Each structure stands twice: as C-alpha cells, then as structure tokens.
JSON list of C-alpha atoms in Angstrom, two decimals:
[
{"chain": "A", "resi": 4, "resn": "UNK", "atom": "CA", "xyz": [165.92, -8.18, 23.63]},
{"chain": "A", "resi": 5, "resn": "UNK", "atom": "CA", "xyz": [165.47, -8.11, 19.89]},
{"chain": "A", "resi": 6, "resn": "UNK", "atom": "CA", "xyz": [169.20, -7.53, 19.39]},
{"chain": "A", "resi": 7, "resn": "UNK", "atom": "CA", "xyz": [170.13, -10.37, 21.71]},
{"chain": "A", "resi": 8, "resn": "UNK", "atom": "CA", "xyz": [167.84, -12.74, 19.90]},
{"chain": "A", "resi": 9, "resn": "UNK", "atom": "CA", "xyz": [169.32, -11.75, 16.54]},
{"chain": "A", "resi": 10, "resn": "UNK", "atom": "CA", "xyz": [172.89, -12.24, 17.70]},
{"chain": "A", "resi": 11, "resn": "UNK", "atom": "CA", "xyz": [172.41, -15.93, 18.40]},
{"chain": "A", "resi": 12, "resn": "UNK", "atom": "CA", "xyz": [174.19, -18.05, 20.96]},
{"chain": "A", "resi": 13, "resn": "UNK", "atom": "CA", "xyz": [177.97, -18.16, 21.07]},
{"chain": "A", "resi": 14, "resn": "UNK", "atom": "CA", "xyz": [179.49, -21.25, 19.46]},
{"chain": "A", "resi": 15, "resn": "UNK", "atom": "CA", "xyz": [179.84, -24.18, 21.82]},
{"chain": "A", "resi": 16, "resn": "UNK", "atom": "CA", "xyz": [183.44, -25.10, 22.61]},
{"chain": "A", "resi": 17, "resn": "UNK", "atom": "CA", "xyz": [184.72, -28.30, 21.06]},
{"chain": "A", "resi": 18, "resn": "UNK", "atom": "CA", "xyz": [185.02, -30.89, 23.80]},
{"chain": "A", "resi": 19, "resn": "UNK", "atom": "CA", "xyz": [187.53, -33.66, 24.15]},
{"chain": "A", "resi": 20, "resn": "UNK", "atom": "CA", "xyz": [186.79, -37.26, 25.22]},
{"chain": "A", "resi": 21, "resn": "UNK", "atom": "CA", "xyz": [187.14, -36.20, 28.87]},
{"chain": "A", "resi": 22, "resn": "UNK", "atom": "CA", "xyz": [184.36, -33.62, 28.45]},
{"chain": "A", "resi": 23, "resn": "UNK", "atom": "CA", "xyz": [186.73, -30.67, 28.88]},
{"chain": "A", "resi": 24, "resn": "UNK", "atom": "CA", "xyz": [187.20, -27.99, 26.21]},
{"chain": "A", "resi": 25, "resn": "UNK", "atom": "CA", "xyz": [190.00, -28.78, 23.76]},
{"chain": "A", "resi": 26, "resn": "UNK", "atom": "CA", "xyz": [192.94, -26.37, 23.82]},
{"chain": "A", "resi": 27, "resn": "UNK", "atom": "CA", "xyz": [192.99, -23.62, 21.24]},
{"chain": "A", "resi": 28, "resn": "UNK", "atom": "CA", "xyz": [195.90, -23.30, 18.86]},
{"chain": "A", "resi": 29, "resn": "UNK", "atom": "CA", "xyz": [198.36, -20.75, 20.21]},
{"chain": "A", "resi": 30, "resn": "UNK", "atom": "CA", "xyz": [199.54, -18.66, 17.27]},
{"chain": "A", "resi": 31, "resn": "UNK", "atom": "CA", "xyz": [202.51, -16.35, 17.69]},
{"chain": "A", "resi": 32, "resn": "UNK", "atom": "CA", "xyz": [202.46, -13.33, 15.40]},
{"chain": "A", "resi": 33, "resn": "UNK", "atom": "CA", "xyz": [205.48, -11.46, 14.06]},
{"chain": "A", "resi": 34, "resn": "UNK", "atom": "CA", "xyz": [204.88, -8.55, 16.43]},
{"chain": "A", "resi": 35, "resn": "UNK", "atom": "CA", "xyz": [204.66, -10.73, 19.57]},
{"chain": "A", "resi": 36, "resn": "UNK", "atom": "CA", "xyz": [208.37, -11.28, 20.21]},
{"chain": "A", "resi": 37, "resn": "UNK", "atom": "CA", "xyz": [208.96, -8.55, 22.79]},
{"chain": "A", "resi": 38, "resn": "UNK", "atom": "CA", "xyz": [205.71, -9.21, 24.62]},
{"chain": "A", "resi": 39, "resn": "UNK", "atom": "CA", "xyz": [206.40, -12.94, 24.91]},
{"chain": "A", "resi": 40, "resn": "UNK", "atom": "CA", "xyz": [210.06, -12.54, 25.88]},
{"chain": "A", "resi": 41, "resn": "UNK", "atom": "CA", "xyz": [209.28, -9.98, 28.60]},
{"chain": "A", "resi": 42, "resn": "UNK", "atom": "CA", "xyz": [206.32, -12.01, 29.92]},
{"chain": "A", "resi": 43, "resn": "UNK", "atom": "CA", "xyz": [208.68, -15.00, 30.28]},
{"chain": "A", "resi": 44, "resn": "UNK", "atom": "CA", "xyz": [211.37, -12.80, 31.86]},
{"chain": "A", "resi": 45, "resn": "UNK", "atom": "CA", "xyz": [208.87, -11.45, 34.41]},
{"chain": "A", "resi": 46, "resn": "UNK", "atom": "CA", "xyz": [207.60, -14.94, 35.23]},
{"chain": "A", "resi": 47, "resn": "UNK", "atom": "CA", "xyz": [211.09, -16.37, 35.65]},
{"chain": "A", "resi": 48, "resn": "UNK", "atom": "CA", "xyz": [212.18, -13.44, 37.81]},
{"chain": "A", "resi": 49, "resn": "UNK", "atom": "CA", "xyz": [209.11, -13.88, 40.04]},
{"chain": "A", "resi": 50, "resn": "UNK", "atom": "CA", "xyz": [210.03, -17.56, 40.51]},
{"chain": "A", "resi": 51, "resn": "UNK", "atom": "CA", "xyz": [213.68, -16.66, 41.12]},
{"chain": "A", "resi": 52, "resn": "UNK", "atom": "CA", "xyz": [212.74, -13.98, 43.65]},
{"chain": "A", "resi": 53, "resn": "UNK", "atom": "CA", "xyz": [210.55, -16.45, 45.55]},
{"chain": "A", "resi": 54, "resn": "UNK", "atom": "CA", "xyz": [213.51, -18.86, 45.73]},
{"chain": "A", "resi": 55, "resn": "UNK", "atom": "CA", "xyz": [215.98, -16.16, 46.82]},
{"chain": "A", "resi": 56, "resn": "UNK", "atom": "CA", "xyz": [217.87, -16.07, 43.51]},
{"chain": "A", "resi": 57, "resn": "UNK", "atom": "CA", "xyz": [218.75, -12.73, 41.88]},
{"chain": "A", "resi": 58, "resn": "UNK", "atom": "CA", "xyz": [216.86, -11.48, 38.85]},
{"chain": "A", "resi": 59, "resn": "UNK", "atom": "CA", "xyz": [218.13, -12.13, 35.34]},
{"chain": "A", "resi": 60, "resn": "UNK", "atom": "CA", "xyz": [218.04, -9.80, 32.33]},
{"chain": "A", "resi": 61, "resn": "UNK", "atom": "CA", "xyz": [217.40, -10.55, 28.68]},
{"chain": "A", "resi": 62, "resn": "UNK", "atom": "CA", "xyz": [220.53, -10.71, 26.57]},
{"chain": "A", "resi": 63, "resn": "UNK", "atom": "CA", "xyz": [220.38, -10.18, 22.80]},
{"chain": "A", "resi": 64, "resn": "UNK", "atom": "CA", "xyz": [223.21, -12.63, 22.08]},
{"chain": "A", "resi": 65, "resn": "UNK", "atom": "CA", "xyz": [221.56, -15.35, 24.15]},
{"chain": "A", "resi": 66, "resn": "UNK", "atom": "CA", "xyz": [218.22, -14.61, 22.45]},
{"chain": "A", "resi": 67, "resn": "UNK", "atom": "CA", "xyz": [219.95, -15.10, 19.08]},
{"chain": "A", "resi": 68, "resn": "UNK", "atom": "CA", "xyz": [221.49, -18.40, 20.19]},
{"chain": "A", "resi": 69, "resn": "UNK", "atom": "CA", "xyz": [218.09, -19.57, 21.48]},
{"chain": "A", "resi": 70, "resn": "UNK", "atom": "CA", "xyz": [216.36, -18.61, 18.22]},
{"chain": "A", "resi": 71, "resn": "UNK", "atom": "CA", "xyz": [218.95, -20.44, 16.13]},
{"chain": "A", "resi": 72, "resn": "UNK", "atom": "CA", "xyz": [218.60, -23.62, 18.16]},
{"chain": "A", "resi": 73, "resn": "UNK", "atom": "CA", "xyz": [214.79, -23.49, 18.26]},
{"chain": "A", "resi": 74, "resn": "UNK", "atom": "CA", "xyz": [214.73, -23.43, 14.45]},
{"chain": "A", "resi": 75, "resn": "UNK", "atom": "CA", "xyz": [217.36, -26.16, 14.26]},
{"chain": "A", "resi": 76, "resn": "UNK", "atom": "CA", "xyz": [215.36, -28.44, 16.58]},
{"chain": "A", "resi": 77, "resn": "UNK", "atom": "CA", "xyz": [212.43, -28.04, 14.19]},
{"chain": "A", "resi": 78, "resn": "UNK", "atom": "CA", "xyz": [214.64, -28.97, 11.23]},
{"chain": "A", "resi": 79, "resn": "UNK", "atom": "CA", "xyz": [215.87, -32.05, 13.13]},
{"chain": "A", "resi": 80, "resn": "UNK", "atom": "CA", "xyz": [212.32, -32.75, 14.33]},
{"chain": "A", "resi": 81, "resn": "UNK", "atom": "CA", "xyz": [213.50, -33.59, 17.82]},
{"chain": "A", "resi": 82, "resn": "UNK", "atom": "CA", "xyz": [213.94, -31.64, 21.03]},
{"chain": "A", "resi": 83, "resn": "UNK", "atom": "CA", "xyz": [217.50, -32.11, 22.15]},
{"chain": "A", "resi": 84, "resn": "UNK", "atom": "CA", "xyz": [220.44, -30.04, 23.26]},
{"chain": "A", "resi": 85, "resn": "UNK", "atom": "CA", "xyz": [222.72, -30.64, 20.28]},
{"chain": "A", "resi": 86, "resn": "UNK", "atom": "CA", "xyz": [222.56, -28.84, 16.94]},
{"chain": "A", "resi": 87, "resn": "UNK", "atom": "CA", "xyz": [222.36, -30.57, 13.58]},
{"chain": "A", "resi": 88, "resn": "UNK", "atom": "CA", "xyz": [226.06, -29.71, 13.19]},
{"chain": "A", "resi": 89, "resn": "UNK", "atom": "CA", "xyz": [226.89, -31.36, 16.53]},
{"chain": "A", "resi": 90, "resn": "UNK", "atom": "CA", "xyz": [227.10, -28.02, 18.37]},
{"chain": "A", "resi": 91, "resn": "UNK", "atom": "CA", "xyz": [226.49, -27.87, 22.10]},
{"chain": "A", "resi": 92, "resn": "UNK", "atom": "CA", "xyz": [224.73, -25.04, 23.95]},
{"chain": "A", "resi": 93, "resn": "UNK", "atom": "CA", "xyz": [228.19, -23.72, 24.93]},
{"chain": "A", "resi": 94, "resn": "UNK", "atom": "CA", "xyz": [229.29, -23.60, 21.29]},
{"chain": "A", "resi": 95, "resn": "UNK", "atom": "CA", "xyz": [226.07, -21.87, 20.23]},
{"chain": "A", "resi": 96, "resn": "UNK", "atom": "CA", "xyz": [226.32, -19.06, 22.79]},
{"chain": "A", "resi": 97, "resn": "UNK", "atom": "CA", "xyz": [229.96, -18.50, 21.82]},
{"chain": "A", "resi": 98, "resn": "UNK", "atom": "CA", "xyz": [229.01, -18.34, 18.13]},
{"chain": "A", "resi": 99, "resn": "UNK", "atom": "CA", "xyz": [226.40, -15.71, 19.02]},
{"chain": "A", "resi": 100, "resn": "UNK", "atom": "CA", "xyz": [229.19, -13.61, 20.60]},
{"chain": "A", "resi": 101, "resn": "UNK", "atom": "CA", "xyz": [228.36, -14.28, 24.25]},
{"chain": "A", "resi": 102, "resn": "UNK", "atom": "CA", "xyz": [231.57, -14.42, 26.30]},
{"chain": "A", "resi": 103, "resn": "UNK", "atom": "CA", "xyz": [230.18, -15.71, 29.59]},
{"chain": "A", "resi": 104, "resn": "UNK", "atom": "CA", "xyz": [229.54, -19.11, 31.13]},
{"chain": "A", "resi": 105, "resn": "UNK", "atom": "CA", "xyz": [226.52, -21.25, 30.28]},
{"chain": "A", "resi": 106, "resn": "UNK", "atom": "CA", "xyz": [224.42, -22.07, 33.34]},
{"chain": "A", "resi": 107, "resn": "UNK", "atom": "CA", "xyz": [221.95, -24.28, 31.50]},
{"chain": "A", "resi": 108, "resn": "UNK", "atom": "CA", "xyz": [219.35, -24.69, 28.79]},
{"chain": "A", "resi": 109, "resn": "UNK", "atom": "CA", "xyz": [215.70, -25.76, 28.77]},
{"chain": "A", "resi": 110, "resn": "UNK", "atom": "CA", "xyz": [214.03, -26.95, 25.57]},
{"chain": "A", "resi": 111, "resn": "UNK", "atom": "CA", "xyz": [210.55, -28.03, 24.61]},
{"chain": "A", "resi": 112, "resn": "UNK", "atom": "CA", "xyz": [208.48, -29.22, 21.68]},
{"chain": "A", "resi": 113, "resn": "UNK", "atom": "CA", "xyz": [204.84, -28.36, 22.31]},
{"chain": "A", "resi": 114, "resn": "UNK", "atom": "CA", "xyz": [201.67, -26.58, 21.27]},
{"chain": "A", "resi": 115, "resn": "UNK", "atom": "CA", "xyz": [201.48, -24.82, 24.66]},
{"chain": "A", "resi": 116, "resn": "UNK", "atom": "CA", "xyz": [202.06, -21.17, 25.49]},
{"chain": "A", "resi": 117, "resn": "UNK", "atom": "CA", "xyz": [205.32, -19.92, 26.94]},
{"chain": "A", "resi": 118, "resn": "UNK", "atom": "CA", "xyz": [203.86, -19.79, 30.46]},
{"chain": "A", "resi": 119, "resn": "UNK", "atom": "CA", "xyz": [202.41, -23.31, 30.20]},
{"chain": "A", "resi": 120, "resn": "UNK", "atom": "CA", "xyz": [205.84, -24.45, 29.02]},
{"chain": "A", "resi": 121, "resn": "UNK", "atom": "CA", "xyz": [207.51, -22.68, 31.96]},
{"chain": "A", "resi": 122, "resn": "UNK", "atom": "CA", "xyz": [205.09, -24.50, 34.27]},
{"chain": "A", "resi": 123, "resn": "UNK", "atom": "CA", "xyz": [206.14, -27.84, 32.78]},
{"chain": "A", "resi": 124, "resn": "UNK", "atom": "CA", "xyz": [209.82, -26.91, 33.11]},
{"chain": "A", "resi": 125, "resn": "UNK", "atom": "CA", "xyz": [209.29, -26.02, 36.77]},
{"chain": "A", "resi": 126, "resn": "UNK", "atom": "CA", "xyz": [207.78, -29.47, 37.41]},
{"chain": "A", "resi": 127, "resn": "UNK", "atom": "CA", "xyz": [210.92, -31.23, 36.11]},
{"chain": "A", "resi": 128, "resn": "UNK", "atom": "CA", "xyz": [213.77, -31.18, 38.65]},
{"chain": "A", "resi": 129, "resn": "UNK", "atom": "CA", "xyz": [216.57, -30.72, 36.07]},
{"chain": "A", "resi": 130, "resn": "UNK", "atom": "CA", "xyz": [215.01, -27.70, 34.31]},
{"chain": "A", "resi": 131, "resn": "UNK", "atom": "CA", "xyz": [213.76, -26.23, 37.60]},
{"chain": "A", "resi": 132, "resn": "UNK", "atom": "CA", "xyz": [217.35, -26.29, 38.88]},
{"chain": "A", "resi": 133, "resn": "UNK", "atom": "CA", "xyz": [218.56, -24.42, 35.77]},
{"chain": "A", "resi": 134, "resn": "UNK", "atom": "CA", "xyz": [215.82, -21.77, 36.00]},
{"chain": "A", "resi": 135, "resn": "UNK", "atom": "CA", "xyz": [216.43, -21.13, 39.70]},
{"chain": "A", "resi": 136, "resn": "UNK", "atom": "CA", "xyz": [220.24, -21.36, 39.59]},
{"chain": "A", "resi": 137, "resn": "UNK", "atom": "CA", "xyz": [221.46, -18.39, 41.67]},
{"chain": "A", "resi": 138, "resn": "UNK", "atom": "CA", "xyz": [224.57, -17.95, 39.52]},
{"chain": "A", "resi": 139, "resn": "UNK", "atom": "CA", "xyz": [222.56, -17.03, 36.40]},
{"chain": "A", "resi": 140, "resn": "UNK", "atom": "CA", "xyz": [222.54, -13.33, 35.49]},
{"chain": "A", "resi": 141, "resn": "UNK", "atom": "CA", "xyz": [221.38, -13.28, 31.84]},
{"chain": "A", "resi": 142, "resn": "UNK", "atom": "CA", "xyz": [218.68, -15.09, 29.93]},
{"chain": "A", "resi": 143, "resn": "UNK", "atom": "CA", "xyz": [218.01, -15.84, 26.28]},
{"chain": "A", "resi": 144, "resn": "UNK", "atom": "CA", "xyz": [214.58, -16.98, 25.22]},
{"chain": "A", "resi": 145, "resn": "UNK", "atom": "CA", "xyz": [213.18, -17.69, 21.78]},
{"chain": "A", "resi": 146, "resn": "UNK", "atom": "CA", "xyz": [211.12, -20.13, 19.72]},
{"chain": "A", "resi": 147, "resn": "UNK", "atom": "CA", "xyz": [210.25, -21.35, 16.29]},
{"chain": "A", "resi": 148, "resn": "UNK", "atom": "CA", "xyz": [206.63, -22.05, 15.36]},
{"chain": "A", "resi": 149, "resn": "UNK", "atom": "CA", "xyz": [205.87, -24.42, 12.52]},
{"chain": "A", "resi": 150, "resn": "UNK", "atom": "CA", "xyz": [202.93, -23.82, 10.17]},
{"chain": "A", "resi": 151, "resn": "UNK", "atom": "CA", "xyz": [200.96, -26.58, 11.97]},
{"chain": "A", "resi": 152, "resn": "UNK", "atom": "CA", "xyz": [201.26, -24.62, 15.24]},
{"chain": "A", "resi": 153, "resn": "UNK", "atom": "CA", "xyz": [203.95, -26.74, 16.93]},
{"chain": "A", "resi": 154, "resn": "UNK", "atom": "CA", "xyz": [206.36, -24.54, 18.89]},
{"chain": "A", "resi": 155, "resn": "UNK", "atom": "CA", "xyz": [209.99, -25.30, 19.64]},
{"chain": "A", "resi": 156, "resn": "UNK", "atom": "CA", "xyz": [210.97, -23.31, 22.77]},
{"chain": "A", "resi": 157, "resn": "UNK", "atom": "CA", "xyz": [214.52, -22.62, 23.89]},
{"chain": "A", "resi": 158, "resn": "UNK", "atom": "CA", "xyz": [215.58, -20.96, 27.16]},
{"chain": "A", "resi": 159, "resn": "UNK", "atom": "CA", "xyz": [219.24, -20.28, 27.94]},
{"chain": "A", "resi": 160, "resn": "UNK", "atom": "CA", "xyz": [220.58, -19.04, 31.27]},
{"chain": "A", "resi": 161, "resn": "UNK", "atom": "CA", "xyz": [224.15, -17.83, 31.59]},
{"chain": "A", "resi": 162, "resn": "UNK", "atom": "CA", "xyz": [226.42, -15.43, 33.44]},
{"chain": "A", "resi": 163, "resn": "UNK", "atom": "CA", "xyz": [229.30, -13.12, 32.59]},
{"chain": "A", "resi": 164, "resn": "UNK", "atom": "CA", "xyz": [230.14, -12.63, 36.26]},
{"chain": "A", "resi": 165, "resn": "UNK", "atom": "CA", "xyz": [232.75, -14.59, 38.15]},
{"chain": "A", "resi": 166, "resn": "UNK", "atom": "CA", "xyz": [230.44, -16.32, 40.60]},
{"chain": "A", "resi": 167, "resn": "UNK", "atom": "CA", "xyz": [233.20, -18.41, 42.13]},
{"chain": "A", "resi": 168, "resn": "UNK", "atom": "CA", "xyz": [231.75, -21.51, 40.46]},
{"chain": "A", "resi": 169, "resn": "UNK", "atom": "CA", "xyz": [234.23, -24.11, 39.29]},
{"chain": "A", "resi": 170, "resn": "UNK", "atom": "CA", "xyz": [232.86, -26.80, 36.96]},
{"chain": "A", "resi": 171, "resn": "UNK", "atom": "CA", "xyz": [233.34, -30.37, 38.21]},
{"chain": "A", "resi": 172, "resn": "UNK", "atom": "CA", "xyz": [235.62, -31.30, 35.29]},
{"chain": "A", "resi": 173, "resn": "UNK", "atom": "CA", "xyz": [237.66, -28.07, 35.36]},
{"chain": "A", "resi": 174, "resn": "UNK", "atom": "CA", "xyz": [241.38, -28.34, 35.97]},
{"chain": "A", "resi": 175, "resn": "UNK", "atom": "CA", "xyz": [242.43, -27.07, 39.38]}
]
C-alpha cells in the first residue's frame, strides 16, 4: 500500500466540450512504415474477403507513387487527386514504373490513424467502391506527416492483370 500511495493517481484525461476524452496525437515514427502498411493491407484484405473480392498485395512502385503524392498534397495544403504539376494518379503510377491499370485512389487529410481513416473511407460510397473493386490486385499505401501531426494519407489500388475491364471512354 505504501508504494501505491507514493505513485500517485494517473493523470486525468483531457476532456472535450462533450465530456469525452480528447484524441491523442498519433505520431508515426521512422520505423513504423512496414507495420502501418501491413496493418492497412490486412484490414483492406479482410474487408475485400467479406465482400467476395480477391486479396491485394503491396506493390513497391505503387507505395512510391502514394508517398510522392502524400507529400505533394501537404505542399499544396489540400487533399485532391492532382499533383502540383498537374499530374493525375495515372501519370504518377506510370512515373513510378508501374505498368498496370489504375483502379482508383483514396486520399485524406487528417490527424487520425490509418485504421480510423480506412473506416472513414469505407463510409463514403466512392472510396468504398475503390477499396472493394474486385479487379484490383495490387495496392500502394503511404503518407506524409507534418510536424504539427497532420497526416496526408494516400491509397492506390491497381492491377497488372487483364481483367476484361474496358474503360467507358476507351475506343472500341
């Protein structure tokens, strides 16, 4: 009992106006890359399996394209699908050396973790459709965290396989 009394009470959490604890700053360290990418891959594959879509694998070229765009969104200070040089997601994956077809991209500007961000993406019909697209076979996932803690997330899904998909605007 003497040791417990000496230790003191744990600090009380800081509460917001709603009486709930305020979120803690999510800091990503330099050694966290693999852990975060594989946690996201596992979560996405669990969602894809539940929807009947095949699993995806991480692709280094798509990871590089995602990292480049995450940093560029921070520089532009806006989450959007075009680079500061006017590049599209298709252009960026080609520049990274990926020779497949873009399925889609999900982006976010937040202070939330990767799994909280995935949850938000799954609530939005357009990003949910990209994540669960059965034609996707590879995934790139990366981020850029600013010194204030803001994180710019970028998820790219693509495929090198001929899935029989013909884009709407493709010549016949």
